[in-house]
Amino acid sequence: MAGTSFVAAYGQAGAYEVWLIDQADAVRGGARLYIYDGARLEAGQPGTPEVINLDAAAAGVGDGPGARPHMIAFDRAYRYAVIANVVSGHVYVMRAADRKIIASIDVGEQAHHAEVSPDGRFIIVANQNGKRVARIAADFAAERFTYNRADDLDLGALEDAAHPDNAPVCPLLVGNRAYVVPRGGGLYVIGYATTPMRVLRSFGRDAIAPAGCGGTVVGNKVYINSGTAQTSGPDRRSDRGITDRSACRGCPDSGAIGSSAP
């Protein structure tokens, strides 16, 4: 495959599937979603995957097919998948049960990664080339999704010496906050549930190296991955933890920052 993105979708009694995307151009046989049964994979018998042509599945739905589906995320119940298209601004919403794309929303220049908020009210999108964080209002029960570009947070307008390239990469959503690492280094902690969205705290590239990607939550800390082969290592700015010292119920916040390396 020219590129893959995978996630396990869990069902009843611990059953799960593994979803992978071939992100090559559709004309070269890409834009396909491959779905494997998890139990068969564990038994060493992957079998023949279910294959979904994403271009065909998105035809006639909302803003139609995007270009090069790149990353997958799910809502907390694993009932819906969101798929970001990295060469266009399209975000697909797919019903996991029947593999049907029920919405295609174009957020502009590029949708690198999309995440569903923990409460299911929003889909937050990293519009990398547009240097914007986009917000799609979501009603999964009614399967209705609304996007207004005026609600975007324009990170490009916030560039300065400490934040020289504010292309967002992958948002990490914790509670009502998004932790966004820009391509050029640094970190923005964004309150995404308010209108307008707003920056609650920021860190510069001296604190968090360029080329960041994802993050995770462990206890009361949010850990952010960043750095290249030149900046990673035990004495470099590679992985950072943000300690929760706020009153936010159940969600880490931006109280302090320190290295996670020994």
CSV table of C-alpha atoms in Angstrom, one decimal:
chain,number,residue,atom,x,y,z
A,1,MET,CA,0.0,0.0,0.0
A,2,ALA,CA,1.2,3.5,-0.7
A,3,GLY,CA,0.4,4.6,2.8
A,4,THR,CA,-1.7,3.2,5.6
A,5,SER,CA,-3.6,4.4,8.7
A,6,PHE,CA,-5.1,1.9,11.0
A,7,VAL,CA,-7.3,1.7,14.1
A,8,ALA,CA,-9.1,-1.1,15.9
A,9,ALA,CA,-12.8,-0.7,16.1
A,10,TYR,CA,-14.2,-2.6,19.1
A,11,GLY,CA,-17.5,-4.4,19.2
A,12,GLN,CA,-19.3,-6.7,21.6
A,13,ALA,CA,-17.5,-9.0,24.0
A,14,GLY,CA,-14.1,-7.6,23.0
A,15,ALA,CA,-14.5,-8.4,19.3
A,16,TYR,CA,-12.7,-5.9,17.0
A,17,GLU,CA,-11.7,-5.1,13.5
A,18,VAL,CA,-8.6,-3.5,12.1
A,19,TRP,CA,-9.2,-0.8,9.5
A,20,LEU,CA,-6.4,0.2,7.1
A,21,ILE,CA,-6.3,2.8,4.4
A,22,ASP,CA,-4.4,2.7,1.1
A,23,GLN,CA,-3.9,6.4,0.6
A,24,ALA,CA,-2.6,6.3,-3.0
A,25,ASP,CA,-4.6,8.1,-5.6
A,26,ALA,CA,-7.8,6.5,-6.6
A,27,VAL,CA,-6.7,6.2,-10.2
A,28,ARG,CA,-3.7,4.1,-9.1
A,29,GLY,CA,-5.9,1.7,-7.1
A,30,GLY,CA,-5.8,3.6,-3.8
A,31,ALA,CA,-8.5,5.4,-1.8
A,32,ARG,CA,-9.4,2.0,-0.5
A,33,LEU,CA,-10.4,1.0,3.1
A,34,TYR,CA,-9.4,-2.6,4.1
A,35,ILE,CA,-11.2,-4.1,7.1
A,36,TYR,CA,-9.8,-7.2,8.8
A,37,ASP,CA,-11.4,-9.4,11.5
A,38,GLY,CA,-9.3,-9.0,14.7
A,39,ALA,CA,-9.8,-12.5,15.9
A,40,ARG,CA,-8.6,-14.0,12.6
A,41,LEU,CA,-5.5,-11.7,12.7
A,42,GLU,CA,-4.6,-12.9,16.2
A,43,ALA,CA,-5.0,-16.5,15.0
A,44,GLY,CA,-2.6,-15.9,12.1
A,45,GLN,CA,-5.4,-16.3,9.6
A,46,PRO,CA,-6.1,-12.8,8.2
A,47,GLY,CA,-8.2,-14.1,5.4
A,48,THR,CA,-9.6,-11.8,2.7
A,49,PRO,CA,-10.4,-8.3,4.0
A,50,GLU,CA,-13.5,-6.4,3.2
A,51,VAL,CA,-12.6,-3.7,0.8
A,52,ILE,CA,-14.4,-0.3,0.5
A,53,ASN,CA,-13.8,2.0,-2.5
A,54,LEU,CA,-14.0,5.3,-0.6
A,55,ASP,CA,-14.3,7.4,-3.8
A,56,ALA,CA,-17.4,5.4,-4.8
A,57,ALA,CA,-18.8,5.4,-1.3
A,58,ALA,CA,-18.5,9.2,-1.1
A,59,ALA,CA,-20.0,9.9,-4.5
A,60,GLY,CA,-23.2,11.9,-4.2
A,61,VAL,CA,-22.7,12.5,-0.5
A,62,GLY,CA,-22.3,16.0,0.8
A,63,ASP,CA,-19.2,17.5,-0.7
A,64,GLY,CA,-18.4,14.3,-2.6
A,65,PRO,CA,-15.1,12.4,-2.8
A,66,GLY,CA,-11.9,13.9,-1.4
A,67,ALA,CA,-8.3,13.1,-2.4
A,68,ARG,CA,-6.0,10.6,-0.6
A,69,PRO,CA,-7.8,9.5,2.5
A,70,HIS,CA,-5.1,9.5,5.1
A,71,MET,CA,-6.1,9.0,8.8
A,72,ILE,CA,-9.0,7.4,10.6
A,73,ALA,CA,-10.4,8.1,14.1
A,74,PHE,CA,-13.6,6.9,15.8
A,75,ASP,CA,-16.2,8.3,18.2
A,76,ARG,CA,-16.0,6.8,21.7
A,77,ALA,CA,-18.6,4.2,21.0
A,78,TYR,CA,-16.8,3.1,17.8
A,79,ARG,CA,-20.1,3.5,15.9
A,80,TYR,CA,-18.7,6.1,13.5
A,81,ALA,CA,-15.4,6.7,11.8
A,82,VAL,CA,-14.0,10.0,10.6
A,83,ILE,CA,-11.6,9.9,7.7
A,84,ALA,CA,-9.4,12.9,6.8
A,85,ASN,CA,-8.3,13.4,3.2
A,86,VAL,CA,-4.8,14.8,3.1
A,87,VAL,CA,-4.7,16.2,-0.4
A,88,SER,CA,-8.1,17.9,-0.1
A,89,GLY,CA,-10.1,19.3,2.7
A,90,HIS,CA,-12.7,16.5,2.9
A,91,VAL,CA,-13.6,14.7,6.1
A,92,TYR,CA,-15.8,11.6,5.7
A,93,VAL,CA,-18.1,10.4,8.4
A,94,MET,CA,-18.7,6.6,8.0
A,95,ARG,CA,-21.2,4.5,9.9
A,96,ALA,CA,-19.1,1.5,11.1
A,97,ALA,CA,-21.9,-1.0,11.1
A,98,ASP,CA,-22.7,-0.9,7.4
A,99,ARG,CA,-19.6,1.0,6.1
A,100,LYS,CA,-21.7,3.7,4.6
A,101,ILE,CA,-20.3,7.3,4.3
A,102,ILE,CA,-23.1,9.5,5.6
A,103,ALA,CA,-21.4,12.8,5.3
A,104,SER,CA,-18.5,14.4,3.4
A,105,ILE,CA,-17.5,17.9,4.6
A,106,ASP,CA,-14.9,20.0,2.8
A,107,VAL,CA,-13.1,22.2,5.3
A,108,GLY,CA,-10.8,23.9,2.8
A,109,GLU,CA,-7.2,23.5,1.9
A,110,GLN,CA,-6.3,20.2,3.6
A,111,ALA,CA,-7.7,17.8,6.2
A,112,HIS,CA,-4.6,16.1,7.7
A,113,HIS,CA,-6.3,14.6,10.7
A,114,ALA,CA,-9.8,14.8,12.3
A,115,GLU,CA,-10.9,13.8,15.8
A,116,VAL,CA,-14.3,13.4,17.5
A,117,SER,CA,-14.7,15.3,20.7
A,118,PRO,CA,-15.2,13.1,23.8
A,119,ASP,CA,-18.8,14.2,24.1
A,120,GLY,CA,-19.5,13.7,20.4
A,121,ARG,CA,-20.6,17.3,19.8
A,122,PHE,CA,-17.7,18.3,17.5
A,123,ILE,CA,-15.2,17.0,15.0
A,124,ILE,CA,-12.0,18.9,15.2
A,125,VAL,CA,-9.8,19.0,12.0
A,126,ALA,CA,-6.2,20.0,11.5
A,127,ASN,CA,-6.3,22.0,8.2
A,128,GLN,CA,-2.5,21.8,7.8
A,129,ASN,CA,-2.0,23.7,4.6
A,130,GLY,CA,-4.5,26.3,5.6
A,131,LYS,CA,-2.9,26.7,9.0
A,132,ARG,CA,-6.3,26.5,10.6
A,133,VAL,CA,-8.1,24.4,13.2
A,134,ALA,CA,-11.6,23.7,11.8
A,135,ARG,CA,-14.6,22.7,13.8
A,136,ILE,CA,-17.5,20.6,12.5
A,137,ALA,CA,-20.7,20.6,14.7
A,138,ALA,CA,-21.8,17.0,15.0
A,139,ASP,CA,-25.1,15.4,15.9
A,140,PHE,CA,-24.4,11.7,15.5
A,141,ALA,CA,-27.8,10.6,16.7
A,142,ALA,CA,-29.4,12.5,13.9
A,143,GLU,CA,-26.4,12.0,11.5
A,144,ARG,CA,-26.2,15.8,10.9
A,145,PHE,CA,-23.0,17.7,10.5
A,146,THR,CA,-22.5,21.4,10.0
A,147,TYR,CA,-19.3,23.3,9.1
A,148,ASN,CA,-18.8,27.1,9.1
A,149,ARG,CA,-15.4,28.4,8.0
A,150,ALA,CA,-16.0,31.5,10.1
A,151,ASP,CA,-15.7,29.3,13.2
A,152,ASP,CA,-12.1,28.2,12.3
A,153,LEU,CA,-9.2,29.2,14.5
A,154,ASP,CA,-6.6,30.9,12.2
A,155,LEU,CA,-3.3,29.7,13.6
A,156,GLY,CA,-1.4,31.3,10.7
A,157,ALA,CA,-2.4,34.7,12.1
A,158,LEU,CA,-0.6,33.8,15.3
A,159,GLU,CA,2.8,33.0,13.8
A,160,ASP,CA,5.8,34.7,15.4
A,161,ALA,CA,9.5,34.0,16.2
A,162,ALA,CA,8.4,31.3,18.7
A,163,HIS,CA,5.8,29.8,16.4
A,164,PRO,CA,7.3,30.2,12.9
A,165,ASP,CA,5.2,27.6,11.1
A,166,ASN,CA,1.7,27.1,12.6
A,167,ALA,CA,0.5,24.3,10.3
A,168,PRO,CA,-1.4,22.0,12.8
A,169,VAL,CA,-0.6,18.3,12.6
A,170,CYS,CA,-2.8,16.1,14.8
A,171,PRO,CA,-5.2,17.5,17.4
A,172,LEU,CA,-5.4,15.6,20.7
A,173,LEU,CA,-8.7,16.2,22.4
A,174,VAL,CA,-9.0,15.9,26.2
A,175,GLY,CA,-12.2,17.2,27.8
A,176,ASN,CA,-13.0,20.5,26.1
A,177,ARG,CA,-9.4,21.2,25.2
A,178,ALA,CA,-7.4,20.5,22.0
A,179,TYR,CA,-3.7,20.1,22.3
A,180,VAL,CA,-2.3,21.0,18.9
A,181,VAL,CA,1.4,20.8,17.9
A,182,PRO,CA,2.3,23.0,14.9
A,183,ARG,CA,4.7,21.8,12.2
A,184,GLY,CA,7.3,24.4,13.1
A,185,GLY,CA,7.4,23.6,16.8
A,186,GLY,CA,5.5,24.7,19.9
A,187,LEU,CA,2.1,23.8,21.2
A,188,TYR,CA,-1.3,25.4,21.5
A,189,VAL,CA,-3.9,24.5,24.1
A,190,ILE,CA,-7.2,25.4,22.5
A,191,GLY,CA,-10.7,25.7,24.0
A,192,TYR,CA,-12.6,24.3,21.1
A,193,ALA,CA,-16.1,24.3,22.6
A,194,THR,CA,-16.5,28.0,22.8
A,195,THR,CA,-17.4,30.3,19.9
A,196,PRO,CA,-15.0,31.6,18.8
A,197,MET,CA,-12.5,28.9,19.7
A,198,ARG,CA,-9.6,30.4,21.6
A,199,VAL,CA,-6.0,29.7,22.7
A,200,LEU,CA,-5.9,29.0,26.4
A,201,ARG,CA,-2.1,28.7,26.5
A,202,SER,CA,0.8,28.4,24.1
A,203,PHE,CA,4.4,27.1,24.2
A,204,GLY,CA,7.1,28.1,21.8
A,205,ARG,CA,9.5,26.0,19.7
A,206,ASP,CA,12.1,26.3,22.4
A,207,ALA,CA,9.9,24.2,24.7
A,208,ILE,CA,8.6,21.7,22.1
A,209,ALA,CA,10.6,20.9,19.0
A,210,PRO,CA,9.3,21.1,15.4
A,211,ALA,CA,7.9,18.1,13.5
A,212,GLY,CA,5.5,17.0,16.2
A,213,CYS,CA,2.7,14.6,15.6
A,214,GLY,CA,0.5,12.9,18.2
A,215,GLY,CA,0.0,12.7,21.9
A,216,THR,CA,-1.5,10.7,24.6
A,217,VAL,CA,-2.9,11.0,28.2
A,218,VAL,CA,-1.4,9.2,31.1
A,219,GLY,CA,-2.8,10.1,34.5
A,220,ASN,CA,-2.8,13.8,34.9
A,221,LYS,CA,-0.4,14.5,32.1
A,222,VAL,CA,-0.7,15.0,28.4
A,223,TYR,CA,2.4,13.7,26.6
A,224,ILE,CA,3.3,15.2,23.2
A,225,ASN,CA,5.6,13.6,20.7
A,226,SER,CA,7.8,16.0,18.7
A,227,GLY,CA,11.2,16.3,17.0
A,228,THR,CA,13.2,14.7,14.2
A,229,ALA,CA,16.3,12.5,14.2
A,230,GLN,CA,18.3,15.6,14.9
A,231,THR,CA,16.2,16.7,17.9
A,232,SER,CA,15.2,13.4,19.6
A,233,GLY,CA,17.1,11.6,22.3
A,234,PRO,CA,17.4,11.6,26.1
A,235,ASP,CA,18.9,15.1,26.2
A,236,ARG,CA,16.8,16.6,23.4
A,237,ARG,CA,13.4,18.2,23.1
A,238,SER,CA,11.6,15.0,22.0
A,239,ASP,CA,8.7,14.1,24.3
A,240,ARG,CA,7.0,16.6,26.6
A,241,GLY,CA,4.5,16.2,29.4
A,242,ILE,CA,2.0,18.9,30.5
A,243,THR,CA,0.9,18.5,34.1
A,244,ASP,CA,-2.7,19.1,35.2
A,245,ARG,CA,-3.0,21.7,37.8
A,246,SER,CA,-6.4,23.0,36.9
A,247,ALA,CA,-9.9,22.5,38.1
A,248,CYS,CA,-11.0,21.0,34.8
A,249,ARG,CA,-13.0,17.9,35.8
A,250,GLY,CA,-11.3,14.8,34.5
A,251,CYS,CA,-9.2,16.5,31.8
A,252,PRO,CA,-5.5,17.4,31.9
A,253,ASP,CA,-4.6,21.0,31.4
A,254,SER,CA,-1.6,23.3,30.9
A,255,GLY,CA,-0.3,23.9,34.3
A,256,ALA,CA,3.4,23.1,33.8
A,257,ILE,CA,5.7,21.6,31.2
A,258,GLY,CA,8.6,19.2,31.5
A,259,SER,CA,10.5,16.5,29.7
A,260,SER,CA,9.2,12.9,29.8
A,261,ALA,CA,12.7,11.6,29.1
A,262,PRO,CA,14.7,10.2,32.0
